mmCIF file of C-alpha atoms and ligand atoms in Angstrom:
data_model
loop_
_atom_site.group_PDB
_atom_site.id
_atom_site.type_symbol
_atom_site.label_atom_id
_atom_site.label_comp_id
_atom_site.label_asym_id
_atom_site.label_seq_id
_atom_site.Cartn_x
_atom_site.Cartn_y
_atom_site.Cartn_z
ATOM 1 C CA UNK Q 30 30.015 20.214 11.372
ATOM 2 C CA UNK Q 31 27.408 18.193 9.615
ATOM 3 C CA UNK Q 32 23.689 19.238 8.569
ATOM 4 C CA UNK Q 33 20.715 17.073 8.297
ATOM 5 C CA UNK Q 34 18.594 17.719 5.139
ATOM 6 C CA UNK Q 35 14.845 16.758 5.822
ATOM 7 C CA UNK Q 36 12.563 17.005 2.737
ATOM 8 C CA UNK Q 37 8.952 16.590 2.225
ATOM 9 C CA UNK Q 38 6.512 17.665 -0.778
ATOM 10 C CA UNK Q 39 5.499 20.540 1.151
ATOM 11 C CA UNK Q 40 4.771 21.054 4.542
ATOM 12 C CA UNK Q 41 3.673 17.879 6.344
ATOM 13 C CA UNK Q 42 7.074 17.117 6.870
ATOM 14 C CA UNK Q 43 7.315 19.412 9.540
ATOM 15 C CA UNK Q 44 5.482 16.796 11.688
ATOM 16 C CA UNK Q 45 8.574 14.799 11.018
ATOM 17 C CA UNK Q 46 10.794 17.821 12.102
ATOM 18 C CA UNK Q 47 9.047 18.447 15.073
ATOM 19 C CA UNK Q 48 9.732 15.093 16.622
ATOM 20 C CA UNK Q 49 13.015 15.002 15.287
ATOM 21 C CA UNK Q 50 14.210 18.326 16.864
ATOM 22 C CA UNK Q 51 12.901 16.699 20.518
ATOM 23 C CA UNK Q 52 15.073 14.156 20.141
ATOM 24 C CA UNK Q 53 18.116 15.672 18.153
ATOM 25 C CA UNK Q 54 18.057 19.735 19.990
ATOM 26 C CA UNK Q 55 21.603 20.525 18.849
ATOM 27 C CA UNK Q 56 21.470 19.137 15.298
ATOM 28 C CA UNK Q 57 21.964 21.370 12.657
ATOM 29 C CA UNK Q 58 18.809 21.191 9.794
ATOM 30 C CA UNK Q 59 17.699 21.764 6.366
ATOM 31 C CA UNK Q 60 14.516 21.313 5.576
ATOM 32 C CA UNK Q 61 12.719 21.341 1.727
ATOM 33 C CA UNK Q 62 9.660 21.560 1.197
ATOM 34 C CA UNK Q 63 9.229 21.003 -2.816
ATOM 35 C CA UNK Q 64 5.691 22.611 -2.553
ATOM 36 C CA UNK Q 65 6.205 23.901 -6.460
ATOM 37 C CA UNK Q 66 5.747 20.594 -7.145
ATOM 38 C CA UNK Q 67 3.435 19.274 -4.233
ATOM 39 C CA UNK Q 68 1.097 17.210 -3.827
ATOM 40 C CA UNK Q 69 3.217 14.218 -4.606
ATOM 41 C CA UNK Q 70 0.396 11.948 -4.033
ATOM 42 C CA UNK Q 71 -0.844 11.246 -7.993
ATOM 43 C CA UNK Q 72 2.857 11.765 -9.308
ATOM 44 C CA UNK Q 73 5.325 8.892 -10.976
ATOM 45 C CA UNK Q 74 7.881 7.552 -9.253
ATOM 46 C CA UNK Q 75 10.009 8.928 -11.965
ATOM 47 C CA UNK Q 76 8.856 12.324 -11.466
ATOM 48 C CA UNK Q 77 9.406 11.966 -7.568
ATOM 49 C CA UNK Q 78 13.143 9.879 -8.117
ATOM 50 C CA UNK Q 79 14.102 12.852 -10.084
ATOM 51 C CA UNK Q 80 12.978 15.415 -8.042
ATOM 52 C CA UNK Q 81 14.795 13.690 -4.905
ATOM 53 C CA UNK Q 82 17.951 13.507 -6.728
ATOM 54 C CA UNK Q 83 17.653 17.453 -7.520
ATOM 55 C CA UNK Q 84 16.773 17.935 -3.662
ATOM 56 C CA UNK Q 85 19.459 15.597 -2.744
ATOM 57 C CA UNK Q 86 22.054 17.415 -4.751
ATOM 58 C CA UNK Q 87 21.121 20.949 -3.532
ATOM 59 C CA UNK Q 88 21.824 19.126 0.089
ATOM 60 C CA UNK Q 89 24.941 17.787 -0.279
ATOM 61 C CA UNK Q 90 26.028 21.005 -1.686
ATOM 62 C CA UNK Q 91 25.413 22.607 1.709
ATOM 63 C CA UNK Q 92 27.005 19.230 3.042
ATOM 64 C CA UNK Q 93 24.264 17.228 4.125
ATOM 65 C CA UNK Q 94 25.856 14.326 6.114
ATOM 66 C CA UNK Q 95 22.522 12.550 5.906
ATOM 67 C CA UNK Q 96 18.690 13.105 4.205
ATOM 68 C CA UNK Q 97 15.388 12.465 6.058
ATOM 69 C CA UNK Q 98 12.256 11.659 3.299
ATOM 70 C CA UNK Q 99 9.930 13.440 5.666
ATOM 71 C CA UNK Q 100 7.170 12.048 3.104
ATOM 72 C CA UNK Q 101 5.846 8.494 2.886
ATOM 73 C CA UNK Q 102 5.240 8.664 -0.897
ATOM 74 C CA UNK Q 103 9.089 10.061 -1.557
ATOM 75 C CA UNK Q 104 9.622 6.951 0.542
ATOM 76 C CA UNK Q 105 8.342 4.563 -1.384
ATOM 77 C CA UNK Q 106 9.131 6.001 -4.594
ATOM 78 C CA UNK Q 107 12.667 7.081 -4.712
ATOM 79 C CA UNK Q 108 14.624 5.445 -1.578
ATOM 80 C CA UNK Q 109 15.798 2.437 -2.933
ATOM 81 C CA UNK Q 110 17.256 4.193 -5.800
ATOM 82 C CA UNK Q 111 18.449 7.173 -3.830
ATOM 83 C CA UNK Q 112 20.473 4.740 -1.379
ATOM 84 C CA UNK Q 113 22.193 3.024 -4.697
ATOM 85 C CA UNK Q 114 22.811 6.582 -6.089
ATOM 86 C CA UNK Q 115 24.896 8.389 -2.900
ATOM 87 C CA UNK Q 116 26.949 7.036 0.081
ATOM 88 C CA UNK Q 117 25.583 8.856 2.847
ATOM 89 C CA UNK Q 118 22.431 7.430 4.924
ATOM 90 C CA UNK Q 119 18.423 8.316 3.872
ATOM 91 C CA UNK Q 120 16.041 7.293 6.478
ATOM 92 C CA UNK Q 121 12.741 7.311 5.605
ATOM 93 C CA UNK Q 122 8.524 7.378 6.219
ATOM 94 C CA UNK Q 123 6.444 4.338 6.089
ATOM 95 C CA UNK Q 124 2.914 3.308 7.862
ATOM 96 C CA UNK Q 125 3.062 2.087 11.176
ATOM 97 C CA UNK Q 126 1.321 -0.729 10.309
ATOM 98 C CA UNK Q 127 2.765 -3.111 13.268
ATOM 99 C CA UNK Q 128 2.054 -0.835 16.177
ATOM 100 C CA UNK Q 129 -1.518 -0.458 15.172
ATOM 101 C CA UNK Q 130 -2.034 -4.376 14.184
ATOM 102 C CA UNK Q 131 -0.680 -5.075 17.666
ATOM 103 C CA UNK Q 132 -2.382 -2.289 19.249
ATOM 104 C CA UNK Q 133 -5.923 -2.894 17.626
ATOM 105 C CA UNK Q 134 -9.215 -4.836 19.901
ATOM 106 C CA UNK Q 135 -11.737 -4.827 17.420
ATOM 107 C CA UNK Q 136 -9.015 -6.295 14.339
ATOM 108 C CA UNK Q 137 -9.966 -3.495 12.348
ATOM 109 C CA UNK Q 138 -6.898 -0.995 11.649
ATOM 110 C CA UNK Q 139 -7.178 1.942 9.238
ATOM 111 C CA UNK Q 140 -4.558 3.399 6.840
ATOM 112 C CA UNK Q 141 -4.652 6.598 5.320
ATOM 113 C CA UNK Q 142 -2.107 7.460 2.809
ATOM 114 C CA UNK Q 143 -1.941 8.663 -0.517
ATOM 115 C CA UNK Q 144 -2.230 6.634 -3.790
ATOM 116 C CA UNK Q 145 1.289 6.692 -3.932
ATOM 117 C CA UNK Q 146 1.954 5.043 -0.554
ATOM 118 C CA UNK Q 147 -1.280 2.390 -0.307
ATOM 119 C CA UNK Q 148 0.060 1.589 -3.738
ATOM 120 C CA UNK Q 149 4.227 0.652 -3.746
ATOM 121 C CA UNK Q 150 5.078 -2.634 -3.076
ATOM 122 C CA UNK Q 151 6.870 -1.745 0.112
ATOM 123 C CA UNK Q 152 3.622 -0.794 1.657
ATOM 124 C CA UNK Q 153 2.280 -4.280 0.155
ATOM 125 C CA UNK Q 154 4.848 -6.225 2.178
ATOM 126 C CA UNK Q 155 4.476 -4.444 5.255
ATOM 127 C CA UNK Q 156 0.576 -4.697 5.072
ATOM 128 C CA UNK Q 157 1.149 -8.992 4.042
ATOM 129 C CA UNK Q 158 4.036 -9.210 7.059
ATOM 130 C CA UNK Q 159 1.894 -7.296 9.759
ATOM 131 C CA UNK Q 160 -2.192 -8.378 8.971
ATOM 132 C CA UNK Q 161 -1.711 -12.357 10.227
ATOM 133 C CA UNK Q 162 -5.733 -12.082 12.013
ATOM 134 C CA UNK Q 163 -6.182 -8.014 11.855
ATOM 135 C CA UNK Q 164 -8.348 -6.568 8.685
ATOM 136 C CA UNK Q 165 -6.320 -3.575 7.406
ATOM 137 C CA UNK Q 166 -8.641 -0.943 5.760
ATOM 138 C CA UNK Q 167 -7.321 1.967 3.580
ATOM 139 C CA UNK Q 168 -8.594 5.431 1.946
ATOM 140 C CA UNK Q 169 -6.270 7.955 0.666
ATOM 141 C CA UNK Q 170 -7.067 11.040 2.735
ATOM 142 C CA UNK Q 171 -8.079 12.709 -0.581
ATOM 143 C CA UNK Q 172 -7.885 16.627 -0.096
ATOM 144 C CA UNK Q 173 -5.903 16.355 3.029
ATOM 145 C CA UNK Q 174 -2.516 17.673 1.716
ATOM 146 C CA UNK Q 175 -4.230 20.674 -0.079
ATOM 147 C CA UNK Q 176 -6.225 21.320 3.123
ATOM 148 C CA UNK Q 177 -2.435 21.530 5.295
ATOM 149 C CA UNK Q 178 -0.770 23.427 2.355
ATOM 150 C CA UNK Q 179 -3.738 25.908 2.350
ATOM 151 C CA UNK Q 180 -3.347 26.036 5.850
ATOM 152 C CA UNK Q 181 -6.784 25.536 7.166
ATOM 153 C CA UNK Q 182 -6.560 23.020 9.316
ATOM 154 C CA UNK Q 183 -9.733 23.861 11.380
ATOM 155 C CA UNK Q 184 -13.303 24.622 10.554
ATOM 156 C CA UNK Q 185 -16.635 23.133 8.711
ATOM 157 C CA UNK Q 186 -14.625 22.199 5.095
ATOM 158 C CA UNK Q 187 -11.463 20.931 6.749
ATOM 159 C CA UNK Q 188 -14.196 18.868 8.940
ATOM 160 C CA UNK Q 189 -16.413 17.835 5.938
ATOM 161 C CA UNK Q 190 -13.121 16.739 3.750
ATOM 162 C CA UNK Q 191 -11.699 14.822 6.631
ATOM 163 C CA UNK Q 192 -14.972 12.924 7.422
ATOM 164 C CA UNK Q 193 -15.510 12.304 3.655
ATOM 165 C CA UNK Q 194 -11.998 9.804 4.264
ATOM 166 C CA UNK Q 195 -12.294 9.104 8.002
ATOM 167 C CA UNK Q 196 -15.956 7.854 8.190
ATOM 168 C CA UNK Q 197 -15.621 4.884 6.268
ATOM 169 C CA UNK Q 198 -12.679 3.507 7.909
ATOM 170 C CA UNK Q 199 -14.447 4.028 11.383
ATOM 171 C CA UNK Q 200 -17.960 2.697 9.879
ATOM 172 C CA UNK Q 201 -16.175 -0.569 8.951
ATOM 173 C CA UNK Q 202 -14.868 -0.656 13.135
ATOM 174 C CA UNK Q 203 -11.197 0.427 12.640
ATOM 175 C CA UNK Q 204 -10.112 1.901 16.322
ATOM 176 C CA UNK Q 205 -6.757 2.546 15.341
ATOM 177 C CA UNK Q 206 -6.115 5.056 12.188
ATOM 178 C CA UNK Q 207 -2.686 5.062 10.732
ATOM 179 C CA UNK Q 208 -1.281 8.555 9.593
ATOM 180 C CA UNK Q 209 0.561 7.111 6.329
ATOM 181 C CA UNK Q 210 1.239 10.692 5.037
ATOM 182 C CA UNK Q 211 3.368 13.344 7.332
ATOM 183 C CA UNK Q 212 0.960 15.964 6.543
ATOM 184 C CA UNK Q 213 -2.354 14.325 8.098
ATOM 185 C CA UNK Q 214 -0.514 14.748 11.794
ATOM 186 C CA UNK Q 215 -1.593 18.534 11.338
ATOM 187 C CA UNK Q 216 -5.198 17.632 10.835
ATOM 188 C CA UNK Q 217 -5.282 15.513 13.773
ATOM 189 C CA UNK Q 218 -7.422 17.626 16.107
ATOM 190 C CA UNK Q 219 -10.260 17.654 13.231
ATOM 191 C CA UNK Q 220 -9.496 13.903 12.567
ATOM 192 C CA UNK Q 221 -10.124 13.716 16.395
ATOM 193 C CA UNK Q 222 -13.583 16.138 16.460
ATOM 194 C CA UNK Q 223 -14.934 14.130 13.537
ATOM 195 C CA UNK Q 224 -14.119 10.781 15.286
ATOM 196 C CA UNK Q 225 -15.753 12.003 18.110
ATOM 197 C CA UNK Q 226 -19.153 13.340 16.761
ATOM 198 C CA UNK Q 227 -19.665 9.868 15.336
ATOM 199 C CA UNK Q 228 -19.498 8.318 17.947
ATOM 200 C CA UNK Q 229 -15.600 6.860 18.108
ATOM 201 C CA UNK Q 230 -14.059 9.091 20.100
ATOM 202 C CA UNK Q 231 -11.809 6.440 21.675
ATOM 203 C CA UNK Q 232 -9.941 5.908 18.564
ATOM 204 C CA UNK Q 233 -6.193 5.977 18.367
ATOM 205 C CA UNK Q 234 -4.495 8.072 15.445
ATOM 206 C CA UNK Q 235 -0.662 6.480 15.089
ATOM 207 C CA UNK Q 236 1.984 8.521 13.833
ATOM 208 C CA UNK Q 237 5.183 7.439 12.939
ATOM 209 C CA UNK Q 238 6.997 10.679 13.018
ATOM 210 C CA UNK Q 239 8.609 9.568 17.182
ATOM 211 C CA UNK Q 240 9.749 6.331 15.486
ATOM 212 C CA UNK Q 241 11.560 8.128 12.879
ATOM 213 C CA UNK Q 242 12.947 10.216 14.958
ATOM 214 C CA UNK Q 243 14.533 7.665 17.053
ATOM 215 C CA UNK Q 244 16.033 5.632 14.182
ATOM 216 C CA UNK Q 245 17.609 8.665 12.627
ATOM 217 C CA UNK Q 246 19.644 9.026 16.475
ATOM 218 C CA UNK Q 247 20.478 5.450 15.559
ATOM 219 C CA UNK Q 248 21.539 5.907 12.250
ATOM 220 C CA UNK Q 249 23.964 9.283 12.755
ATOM 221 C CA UNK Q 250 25.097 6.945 15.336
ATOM 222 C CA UNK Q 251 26.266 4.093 13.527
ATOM 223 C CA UNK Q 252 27.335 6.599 11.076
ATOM 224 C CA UNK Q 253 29.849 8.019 13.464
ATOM 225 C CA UNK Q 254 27.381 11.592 12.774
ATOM 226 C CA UNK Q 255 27.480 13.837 15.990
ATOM 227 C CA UNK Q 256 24.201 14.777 17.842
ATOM 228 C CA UNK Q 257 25.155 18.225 18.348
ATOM 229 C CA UNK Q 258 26.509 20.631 15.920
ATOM 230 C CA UNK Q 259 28.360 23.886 17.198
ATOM 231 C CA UNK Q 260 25.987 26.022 15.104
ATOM 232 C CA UNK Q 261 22.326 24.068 15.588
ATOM 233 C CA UNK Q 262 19.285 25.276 14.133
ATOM 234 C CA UNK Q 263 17.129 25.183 11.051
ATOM 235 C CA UNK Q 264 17.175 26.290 7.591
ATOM 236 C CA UNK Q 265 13.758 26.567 5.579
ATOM 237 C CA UNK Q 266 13.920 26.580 1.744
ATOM 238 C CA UNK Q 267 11.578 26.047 -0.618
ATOM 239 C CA UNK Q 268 10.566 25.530 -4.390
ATOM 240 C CA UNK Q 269 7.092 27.393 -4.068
ATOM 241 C CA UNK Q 270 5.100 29.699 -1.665
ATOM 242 C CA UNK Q 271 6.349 30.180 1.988
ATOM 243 C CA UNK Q 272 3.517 32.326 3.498
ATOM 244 C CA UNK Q 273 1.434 28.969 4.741
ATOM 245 C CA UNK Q 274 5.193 27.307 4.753
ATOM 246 C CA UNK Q 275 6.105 29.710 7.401
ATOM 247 C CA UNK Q 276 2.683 29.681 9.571
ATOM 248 C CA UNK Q 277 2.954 26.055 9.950
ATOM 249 C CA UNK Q 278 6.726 26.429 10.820
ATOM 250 C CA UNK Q 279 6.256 28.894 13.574
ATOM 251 C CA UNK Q 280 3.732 26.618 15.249
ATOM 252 C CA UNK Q 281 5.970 23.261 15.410
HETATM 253 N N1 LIG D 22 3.601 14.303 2.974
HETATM 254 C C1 LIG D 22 3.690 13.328 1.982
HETATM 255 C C2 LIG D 22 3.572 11.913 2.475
HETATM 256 O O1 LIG D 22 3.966 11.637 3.589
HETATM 257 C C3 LIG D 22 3.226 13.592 0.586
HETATM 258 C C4 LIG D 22 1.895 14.187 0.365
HETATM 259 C C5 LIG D 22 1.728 14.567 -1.080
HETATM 260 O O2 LIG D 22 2.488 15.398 -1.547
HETATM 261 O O3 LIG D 22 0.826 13.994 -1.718
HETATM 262 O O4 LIG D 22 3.152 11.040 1.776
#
Protein backbone atom coordinates (compact mmCIF):
# COMPACT_ATOMS: atom_id res chain seq x y z
CA UNK A 1 0.00 0.00 0.00
CA UNK A 2 1.53 3.34 -0.68
CA UNK A 3 -0.27 6.84 -1.41
CA UNK A 4 0.96 9.63 -3.49
CA UNK A 5 0.47 13.10 -1.89
CA UNK A 6 0.14 15.84 -4.70
CA UNK A 7 -0.05 19.44 -3.38
CA UNK A 8 -0.58 22.70 -4.99
CA UNK A 9 -1.59 26.30 -3.52
CA UNK A 10 -5.00 25.69 -4.55
CA UNK A 11 -6.46 24.25 -7.40
CA UNK A 12 -4.22 24.43 -10.48
CA UNK A 13 -2.66 21.46 -9.40
CA UNK A 14 -5.34 19.47 -10.56
CA UNK A 15 -3.91 19.99 -14.11
CA UNK A 16 -1.02 18.09 -12.68
CA UNK A 17 -3.44 15.35 -11.33
CA UNK A 18 -5.20 14.97 -14.33
CA UNK A 19 -2.23 13.87 -16.36
CA UNK A 20 -0.90 12.01 -13.66
CA UNK A 21 -4.01 9.77 -13.11
CA UNK A 22 -3.71 8.88 -17.21
CA UNK A 23 -0.63 7.62 -16.69
CA UNK A 24 -0.72 6.15 -13.03
CA UNK A 25 -4.94 4.70 -13.08
CA UNK A 26 -4.40 2.42 -10.08
CA UNK A 27 -2.34 4.73 -7.86
CA UNK A 28 -3.67 5.63 -4.76
CA UNK A 29 -3.76 9.86 -4.21
CA UNK A 30 -3.83 12.68 -1.90
CA UNK A 31 -4.14 15.76 -3.08
CA UNK A 32 -3.81 19.44 -0.99
CA UNK A 33 -4.77 22.20 -2.08
CA UNK A 34 -3.46 24.93 0.64
CA UNK A 35 -6.03 27.46 -0.83
CA UNK A 36 -6.20 29.18 2.94
CA UNK A 37 -3.09 30.30 2.09
CA UNK A 38 -3.19 30.62 -1.85
CA UNK A 39 -2.03 32.49 -4.09
CA UNK A 40 1.54 31.55 -3.43
CA UNK A 41 2.72 33.73 -6.13
CA UNK A 42 3.91 37.11 -3.92
CA UNK A 43 4.79 34.83 -0.80
CA UNK A 44 8.55 34.11 0.77
CA UNK A 45 10.14 31.19 0.28
CA UNK A 46 10.08 30.90 3.98
CA UNK A 47 6.48 31.18 4.18
CA UNK A 48 6.08 28.51 1.29
CA UNK A 49 9.22 26.04 2.92
CA UNK A 50 7.17 26.09 5.99
CA UNK A 51 4.00 25.53 4.71
CA UNK A 52 5.41 22.43 2.59
CA UNK A 53 6.90 20.96 5.58
CA UNK A 54 3.32 21.24 7.43
CA UNK A 55 1.75 19.66 4.12
CA UNK A 56 4.48 17.21 3.97
CA UNK A 57 3.99 16.08 7.52
CA UNK A 58 0.16 15.75 7.32
CA UNK A 59 1.23 13.28 4.21
CA UNK A 60 3.45 11.12 5.64
CA UNK A 61 1.09 10.71 8.43
CA UNK A 62 -1.35 9.07 6.02
CA UNK A 63 1.95 7.37 4.62
CA UNK A 64 2.78 9.17 1.65
CA UNK A 65 5.48 7.04 -0.09
CA UNK A 66 6.23 10.04 -2.27
CA UNK A 67 5.00 14.06 -2.73
CA UNK A 68 4.23 15.72 -6.10
CA UNK A 69 4.71 19.93 -5.84
CA UNK A 70 1.85 20.25 -8.27
CA UNK A 71 2.94 24.11 -8.18
CA UNK A 72 5.92 25.69 -9.94
CA UNK A 73 6.45 28.35 -7.23
CA UNK A 74 6.40 25.48 -4.24
CA UNK A 75 8.97 24.16 -6.70
CA UNK A 76 11.26 26.57 -6.68
CA UNK A 77 10.88 27.64 -3.26
CA UNK A 78 10.91 24.74 -0.97
CA UNK A 79 12.28 21.52 -2.98
CA UNK A 80 15.73 21.68 -2.37
CA UNK A 81 15.16 21.98 1.24
CA UNK A 82 12.28 19.55 1.36
CA UNK A 83 14.57 16.75 -0.36
CA UNK A 84 17.41 17.47 2.52
CA UNK A 85 14.59 17.40 5.17
CA UNK A 86 12.78 13.68 4.38
CA UNK A 87 13.95 10.43 2.64
CA UNK A 88 11.24 9.74 0.41
CA UNK A 89 11.19 11.23 -3.34
CA UNK A 90 9.46 14.98 -4.28
CA UNK A 91 9.14 15.50 -7.90
CA UNK A 92 8.38 18.67 -8.92
CA UNK A 93 6.97 21.71 -11.55
CA UNK A 94 9.23 23.79 -13.59
CA UNK A 95 8.78 25.72 -17.15
CA UNK A 96 9.20 23.80 -20.10
CA UNK A 97 11.52 26.01 -21.30
CA UNK A 98 13.48 23.38 -23.70
CA UNK A 99 10.50 22.02 -25.55
CA UNK A 100 9.35 25.45 -26.47
CA UNK A 101 13.08 26.86 -27.34
CA UNK A 102 13.32 23.82 -29.61
CA UNK A 103 9.88 23.98 -30.75
CA UNK A 104 9.80 27.84 -31.52
CA UNK A 105 10.15 29.39 -35.68
CA UNK A 106 9.98 32.86 -35.03
CA UNK A 107 12.83 32.61 -31.73
CA UNK A 108 10.40 34.23 -29.69
CA UNK A 109 9.11 31.90 -26.68
CA UNK A 110 6.85 33.21 -23.92
CA UNK A 111 6.78 32.33 -20.18
CA UNK A 112 4.13 32.95 -17.92
CA UNK A 113 4.62 32.26 -14.34
CA UNK A 114 4.31 33.93 -11.24
CA UNK A 115 6.86 36.28 -9.54
CA UNK A 116 7.84 33.51 -7.59
CA UNK A 117 8.80 31.19 -10.46
CA UNK A 118 10.29 33.94 -13.25
CA UNK A 119 12.19 34.94 -10.16
CA UNK A 120 14.26 31.68 -8.33
CA UNK A 121 17.41 30.95 -9.56
CA UNK A 122 16.37 27.56 -10.82
CA UNK A 123 14.21 29.18 -13.37
CA UNK A 124 17.41 31.51 -14.11
CA UNK A 125 19.50 28.47 -15.04
CA UNK A 126 17.03 26.80 -17.02
CA UNK A 127 16.19 30.08 -18.98
CA UNK A 128 20.59 30.67 -19.38
CA UNK A 129 20.93 26.61 -20.32
CA UNK A 130 17.92 26.57 -22.87
CA UNK A 131 17.94 30.44 -24.74
CA UNK A 132 21.50 29.75 -26.87
CA UNK A 133 19.68 31.93 -30.24
CA UNK A 134 15.80 31.95 -28.93
CA UNK A 135 14.56 35.38 -27.06
CA UNK A 136 12.64 34.17 -23.97
CA UNK A 137 9.90 36.72 -22.96
CA UNK A 138 8.07 36.61 -19.56
CA UNK A 139 4.85 38.21 -17.73
CA UNK A 140 3.46 36.81 -14.64
CA UNK A 141 -0.11 35.93 -15.59
CA UNK A 142 -1.20 38.49 -12.94
CA UNK A 143 -4.90 37.63 -11.85
CA UNK A 144 -4.79 34.25 -13.36
CA UNK A 145 -4.75 32.14 -10.13
CA UNK A 146 -7.63 34.24 -8.56
CA UNK A 147 -9.53 33.93 -11.87
CA UNK A 148 -9.13 29.58 -11.54
CA UNK A 149 -9.75 29.74 -7.72
CA UNK A 150 -12.91 31.88 -8.38
CA UNK A 151 -13.71 29.52 -10.87
CA UNK A 152 -14.53 31.58 -13.84
CA UNK A 153 -12.61 30.42 -16.29
CA UNK A 154 -14.77 31.69 -19.25
CA UNK A 155 -16.32 34.97 -20.18
CA UNK A 156 -15.47 38.89 -20.98
CA UNK A 157 -13.20 39.47 -17.44
CA UNK A 158 -11.49 36.09 -17.54
CA UNK A 159 -10.85 37.24 -21.39
CA UNK A 160 -9.84 40.89 -20.55
CA UNK A 161 -7.38 39.62 -17.52
CA UNK A 162 -5.84 37.00 -19.71
CA UNK A 163 -5.19 39.39 -22.68
CA UNK A 164 -3.92 42.07 -20.23
CA UNK A 165 -0.72 39.15 -19.77
CA UNK A 166 -1.00 37.29 -23.09
CA UNK A 167 -0.93 40.27 -25.56
CA UNK A 168 2.37 41.44 -24.92
CA UNK A 169 4.12 38.25 -25.17
CA UNK A 170 2.34 37.61 -28.62
CA UNK A 171 2.91 41.46 -29.72
CA UNK A 172 6.67 40.91 -29.21
CA UNK A 173 6.18 37.43 -31.84
CA UNK A 174 6.33 34.64 -29.18
CA UNK A 175 4.43 31.47 -30.98
CA UNK A 176 5.02 29.26 -28.26
CA UNK A 177 3.58 30.31 -24.59
CA UNK A 178 4.89 28.38 -21.68
CA UNK A 179 2.30 27.54 -18.84
CA UNK A 180 4.91 28.10 -15.84
CA UNK A 181 2.06 27.92 -13.23
CA UNK A 182 -0.32 24.59 -13.00
CA UNK A 183 -3.26 26.71 -12.71
CA UNK A 184 -3.04 28.66 -16.21
CA UNK A 185 -3.75 24.98 -18.00
CA UNK A 186 -7.48 25.71 -16.88
CA UNK A 187 -7.55 29.01 -18.66
CA UNK A 188 -6.27 27.60 -21.74
CA UNK A 189 -9.38 27.75 -23.93
CA UNK A 190 -9.57 31.71 -23.14
CA UNK A 191 -5.71 31.87 -23.53
CA UNK A 192 -6.58 30.18 -26.92
CA UNK A 193 -9.84 32.68 -27.91
CA UNK A 194 -7.70 35.68 -27.02
CA UNK A 195 -4.74 34.36 -29.14
CA UNK A 196 -6.99 33.91 -31.76
CA UNK A 197 -8.90 37.29 -31.99
CA UNK A 198 -5.49 38.91 -32.36
CA UNK A 199 -4.59 37.42 -34.86
CA UNK A 200 -2.16 34.34 -33.48
CA UNK A 201 -4.25 31.70 -33.46
CA UNK A 202 -1.49 29.25 -34.46
CA UNK A 203 0.24 29.60 -31.25
CA UNK A 204 1.30 26.69 -29.14
CA UNK A 205 0.50 26.79 -25.24
CA UNK A 206 3.16 24.07 -23.54
CA UNK A 207 2.30 22.45 -20.48
CA UNK A 208 4.43 20.50 -18.51
CA UNK A 209 1.91 18.64 -16.50
CA UNK A 210 2.46 15.04 -19.31
CA UNK A 211 6.19 15.45 -18.53
CA UNK A 212 5.62 15.31 -14.93
CA UNK A 213 3.61 12.76 -15.11
CA UNK A 214 5.96 10.54 -16.82
CA UNK A 215 8.93 11.21 -14.51
CA UNK A 216 6.91 10.52 -11.42
CA UNK A 217 6.29 6.60 -13.25
CA UNK A 218 10.06 6.84 -13.36
CA UNK A 219 10.69 7.86 -10.06
CA UNK A 220 8.13 5.25 -8.03
CA UNK A 221 10.04 3.08 -10.28
CA UNK A 222 13.44 3.49 -9.26
CA UNK A 223 11.97 3.79 -5.91
CA UNK A 224 10.83 0.22 -5.98
CA UNK A 225 6.95 2.23 -5.47
CA UNK A 226 4.16 0.05 -7.15
CA UNK A 227 1.93 1.52 -9.96
CA UNK A 228 -1.12 0.09 -8.66
CA UNK A 229 -2.43 0.15 -5.22
CA UNK A 230 -5.22 -2.44 -4.13
CA UNK A 231 -7.41 0.47 -2.97
CA UNK A 232 -6.75 3.35 -5.92
CA UNK A 233 -8.41 6.52 -5.93
CA UNK A 234 -8.24 10.06 -4.66
CA UNK A 235 -8.47 11.91 -1.55
CA UNK A 236 -9.25 15.81 -1.64
CA UNK A 237 -8.34 17.90 1.45
CA UNK A 238 -7.98 21.22 1.90
CA UNK A 239 -6.93 24.28 4.14
CA UNK A 240 -9.74 26.70 2.75
CA UNK A 241 -13.00 26.67 0.65
CA UNK A 242 -13.92 23.49 -1.39
CA UNK A 243 -17.07 24.67 -3.29
CA UNK A 244 -14.82 25.99 -6.51
CA UNK A 245 -12.20 23.12 -5.16
CA UNK A 246 -14.78 20.59 -5.92
CA UNK A 247 -16.23 22.10 -9.39
CA UNK A 248 -12.86 22.05 -10.81
CA UNK A 249 -12.33 18.46 -9.42
CA UNK A 250 -15.38 16.98 -10.95
CA UNK A 251 -14.37 18.28 -14.36
CA UNK A 252 -10.64 16.74 -14.50
N1 LIG B 1 -0.15 26.83 -9.13
C1 LIG B 1 1.01 27.44 -8.65
C2 LIG B 1 2.18 27.40 -9.59
O1 LIG B 1 2.30 26.46 -10.36
C3 LIG B 1 0.95 28.59 -7.71
C4 LIG B 1 0.06 29.73 -8.02
C5 LIG B 1 -0.01 30.67 -6.84
O2 LIG B 1 -0.46 30.23 -5.79
O3 LIG B 1 0.41 31.82 -7.01
O4 LIG B 1 3.03 28.23 -9.57
Amino acid sequence: MAVIGIMDSGSGGLSVLREIRKTLPKQRYIYYADNAWCPYGEKTPEFIIERLHAITDLFLERDAAAVVLACNTATSAAIADLRASYGIPFVGMEPAIKPAALGTQTGVVGVLATAGTLGGSKYLQNKERFSDGVRIEERVGAGFVELVEAGELSGPHAEAVVRASLQPLLDEGADRIVLGCTHYPFLLETLRKVATELGHGDVQFIDPAPAVARRLADVLQQAGIAPEDENPGTELLSSGPRENLLEIYSSI
